[in-house]
mmCIF file of C-alpha atoms in Angstrom:
data_model
loop_
_atom_site.group_PDB
_atom_site.id
_atom_site.type_symbol
_atom_site.label_atom_id
_atom_site.label_comp_id
_atom_site.label_asym_id
_atom_site.label_seq_id
_atom_site.Cartn_x
_atom_site.Cartn_y
_atom_site.Cartn_z
ATOM 1 C CA UNK A 934 158.779 179.077 98.305
ATOM 2 C CA UNK A 935 155.336 178.099 97.000
ATOM 3 C CA UNK A 936 152.153 178.215 98.903
ATOM 4 C CA UNK A 937 150.788 174.689 99.472
ATOM 5 C CA UNK A 938 147.321 176.018 99.623
ATOM 6 C CA UNK A 939 147.551 177.797 96.623
ATOM 7 C CA UNK A 940 148.906 174.635 94.951
ATOM 8 C CA UNK A 941 145.911 172.596 96.115
ATOM 9 C CA UNK A 942 143.553 175.264 94.759
ATOM 10 C CA UNK A 943 145.410 175.293 91.410
ATOM 11 C CA UNK A 944 144.757 171.556 91.447
ATOM 12 C CA UNK A 945 141.199 171.642 92.211
ATOM 13 C CA UNK A 946 140.549 174.473 89.619
ATOM 14 C CA UNK A 947 142.145 172.120 87.217
ATOM 15 C CA UNK A 948 140.150 169.260 87.953
ATOM 16 C CA UNK A 949 137.028 171.365 87.842
ATOM 17 C CA UNK A 950 137.913 172.800 84.412
ATOM 18 C CA UNK A 951 138.804 169.052 83.368
ATOM 19 C CA UNK A 952 135.379 167.834 84.779
ATOM 20 C CA UNK A 953 133.548 170.544 83.078
ATOM 21 C CA UNK A 954 135.194 169.941 79.588
ATOM 22 C CA UNK A 955 134.830 166.243 79.750
ATOM 23 C CA UNK A 956 131.074 166.748 80.669
ATOM 24 C CA UNK A 957 130.665 169.117 77.806
ATOM 25 C CA UNK A 958 132.316 166.254 75.489
ATOM 26 C CA UNK A 959 129.707 163.672 76.822
ATOM 27 C CA UNK A 960 127.008 165.853 76.333
ATOM 28 C CA UNK A 961 127.849 166.599 72.675
ATOM 29 C CA UNK A 962 128.292 162.769 72.345
ATOM 30 C CA UNK A 963 124.833 162.342 73.729
ATOM 31 C CA UNK A 964 123.012 164.969 71.515
ATOM 32 C CA UNK A 965 124.847 163.627 68.517
ATOM 33 C CA UNK A 966 123.636 159.878 69.617
ATOM 34 C CA UNK A 967 120.130 161.349 69.829
ATOM 35 C CA UNK A 968 119.976 162.352 66.238
ATOM 36 C CA UNK A 969 121.250 158.846 64.717
ATOM 37 C CA UNK A 970 118.990 157.807 61.833
ATOM 38 C CA UNK A 971 120.374 154.967 59.409
ATOM 39 C CA UNK A 972 117.835 153.789 57.003
ATOM 40 C CA UNK A 973 118.561 150.436 54.999
ATOM 41 C CA UNK A 974 116.323 148.869 52.267
ATOM 42 C CA UNK A 975 115.791 145.087 51.023
ATOM 43 C CA UNK A 976 113.783 143.463 48.429
ATOM 44 C CA UNK A 977 114.919 146.128 45.711
ATOM 45 C CA UNK A 978 113.942 149.122 47.741
ATOM 46 C CA UNK A 979 110.574 147.644 48.305
ATOM 47 C CA UNK A 980 110.986 147.727 51.985
ATOM 48 C CA UNK A 981 113.003 150.122 54.124
ATOM 49 C CA UNK A 982 113.613 150.103 57.893
ATOM 50 C CA UNK A 983 115.067 153.061 59.773
ATOM 51 C CA UNK A 984 116.817 152.751 63.192
ATOM 52 C CA UNK A 985 117.551 155.639 65.483
ATOM 53 C CA UNK A 986 119.414 156.388 68.738
ATOM 54 C CA UNK A 987 120.111 152.712 70.522
ATOM 55 C CA UNK A 988 119.684 151.132 67.076
ATOM 56 C CA UNK A 989 115.995 150.627 67.639
ATOM 57 C CA UNK A 990 113.745 150.650 64.696
ATOM 58 C CA UNK A 991 111.744 153.861 64.124
ATOM 59 C CA UNK A 992 110.158 153.586 60.726
ATOM 60 C CA UNK A 993 109.339 150.805 58.648
ATOM 61 C CA UNK A 994 107.947 151.882 54.974
ATOM 62 C CA UNK A 995 107.128 149.879 51.797
ATOM 63 C CA UNK A 996 106.458 150.588 48.249
ATOM 64 C CA UNK A 997 104.147 149.125 45.890
ATOM 65 C CA UNK A 998 106.573 146.621 44.791
ATOM 66 C CA UNK A 999 105.384 144.643 48.184
ATOM 67 C CA UNK A 1000 102.292 143.994 46.061
ATOM 68 C CA UNK A 1001 103.901 141.494 44.158
ATOM 69 C CA UNK A 1002 105.493 139.481 47.121
ATOM 70 C CA UNK A 1003 104.081 136.907 49.311
ATOM 71 C CA UNK A 1004 103.591 137.699 53.165
ATOM 72 C CA UNK A 1005 106.773 135.819 54.426
ATOM 73 C CA UNK A 1006 108.966 137.464 51.629
ATOM 74 C CA UNK A 1007 107.802 140.940 53.003
ATOM 75 C CA UNK A 1008 108.542 139.778 56.625
ATOM 76 C CA UNK A 1009 111.825 138.304 55.495
ATOM 77 C CA UNK A 1010 112.486 141.850 53.630
ATOM 78 C CA UNK A 1011 111.678 143.707 57.024
ATOM 79 C CA UNK A 1012 114.025 141.512 58.891
ATOM 80 C CA UNK A 1013 116.850 141.873 56.268
ATOM 81 C CA UNK A 1014 116.612 145.766 55.949
ATOM 82 C CA UNK A 1015 116.353 146.127 59.838
ATOM 83 C CA UNK A 1016 119.394 143.848 60.330
ATOM 84 C CA UNK A 1017 121.315 145.940 57.806
ATOM 85 C CA UNK A 1018 120.067 149.266 59.538
ATOM 86 C CA UNK A 1019 121.183 147.983 62.977
ATOM 87 C CA UNK A 1020 124.478 146.427 61.708
ATOM 88 C CA UNK A 1021 125.377 150.095 60.335
ATOM 89 C CA UNK A 1022 124.639 151.532 63.895
ATOM 90 C CA UNK A 1023 127.893 150.530 65.709
ATOM 91 C CA UNK A 1024 130.154 152.257 63.299
ATOM 92 C CA UNK A 1025 127.977 155.408 63.349
ATOM 93 C CA UNK A 1026 128.426 155.233 67.243
ATOM 94 C CA UNK A 1027 132.214 154.656 66.838
ATOM 95 C CA UNK A 1028 132.208 157.682 64.617
ATOM 96 C CA UNK A 1029 130.453 159.896 66.726
ATOM 97 C CA UNK A 1030 132.432 158.727 70.227
ATOM 98 C CA UNK A 1031 135.747 159.166 68.421
ATOM 99 C CA UNK A 1032 134.608 162.934 67.433
ATOM 100 C CA UNK A 1033 133.306 163.999 70.791
ATOM 101 C CA UNK A 1034 134.888 161.986 73.719
ATOM 102 C CA UNK A 1035 137.681 160.157 71.987
ATOM 103 C CA UNK A 1036 139.432 156.812 72.764
ATOM 104 C CA UNK A 1037 138.417 156.790 76.449
ATOM 105 C CA UNK A 1038 137.885 153.610 78.309
ATOM 106 C CA UNK A 1039 133.926 154.752 78.657
ATOM 107 C CA UNK A 1040 133.722 155.489 74.874
ATOM 108 C CA UNK A 1041 135.215 152.027 74.160
ATOM 109 C CA UNK A 1042 132.575 150.295 76.099
ATOM 110 C CA UNK A 1043 129.827 152.113 74.545
ATOM 111 C CA UNK A 1044 131.012 151.004 70.911
ATOM 112 C CA UNK A 1045 131.671 147.546 72.404
ATOM 113 C CA UNK A 1046 128.327 147.184 73.679
ATOM 114 C CA UNK A 1047 126.908 148.247 70.383
ATOM 115 C CA UNK A 1048 128.963 145.930 68.579
ATOM 116 C CA UNK A 1049 127.959 143.050 70.746
ATOM 117 C CA UNK A 1050 124.248 144.146 70.468
ATOM 118 C CA UNK A 1051 124.181 144.806 66.535
ATOM 119 C CA UNK A 1052 127.008 142.282 64.878
ATOM 120 C CA UNK A 1053 127.748 143.230 61.228
ATOM 121 C CA UNK A 1054 125.209 141.489 58.944
ATOM 122 C CA UNK A 1055 125.993 138.266 57.870
ATOM 123 C CA UNK A 1056 127.406 137.830 54.373
ATOM 124 C CA UNK A 1057 125.280 135.649 52.008
ATOM 125 C CA UNK A 1058 125.304 132.184 53.086
ATOM 126 C CA UNK A 1059 127.131 129.839 50.604
ATOM 127 C CA UNK A 1060 124.553 128.018 48.325
ATOM 128 C CA UNK A 1061 122.968 124.792 49.666
ATOM 129 C CA UNK A 1062 124.402 121.880 47.966
ATOM 130 C CA UNK A 1063 122.476 120.704 44.755
ATOM 131 C CA UNK A 1064 121.815 117.266 43.610
ATOM 132 C CA UNK A 1065 124.562 116.776 41.169
ATOM 133 C CA UNK A 1066 124.014 114.312 38.608
ATOM 134 C CA UNK A 1067 125.613 111.203 39.474
ATOM 135 C CA UNK A 1068 128.631 110.251 37.178
ATOM 136 C CA UNK A 1069 129.089 106.603 36.009
ATOM 137 C CA UNK A 1070 132.304 106.621 34.165
ATOM 138 C CA UNK A 1071 134.055 104.181 36.309
ATOM 139 C CA UNK A 1072 136.482 106.301 37.816
ATOM 140 C CA UNK A 1073 137.365 106.650 41.695
ATOM 141 C CA UNK A 1074 135.771 110.026 41.606
ATOM 142 C CA UNK A 1075 132.130 109.087 41.711
ATOM 143 C CA UNK A 1076 129.474 109.772 44.135
ATOM 144 C CA UNK A 1077 128.764 106.083 44.660
ATOM 145 C CA UNK A 1078 129.790 104.691 48.026
ATOM 146 C CA UNK A 1079 132.091 101.588 48.115
ATOM 147 C CA UNK A 1080 129.895 100.682 51.208
ATOM 148 C CA UNK A 1081 127.083 99.662 48.959
#
């Protein structure tokens, strides 16, 4: 016959050991996340932006290349580089979560929140329609409207 008190003590000891291991994994995750530093560039490398923990920009640098750019181009390049760096943040966070706490509900929530806050950078937009020359060869494929 087993001692019920010994069984309870073993369960408590197991729970305590599991809690300590889990806390150590989350502490490891926290430390790794604090070291995140992602840098992306735009405008041919003339502008670089670094984001750190939480995807917050921590550095912006520019080369002499910006001297040939208009202010609005510089601003657009800063925003582009920042978006690219932030878009890389969820994948880096997912890597860290996977290596430290694994596929836990809280780990998945952390990554999902980052993915919502920093979505993947949009691909280049399709080119705007251009004013094509009108065809005047009498077939039905002309740009002329039958409505006159």
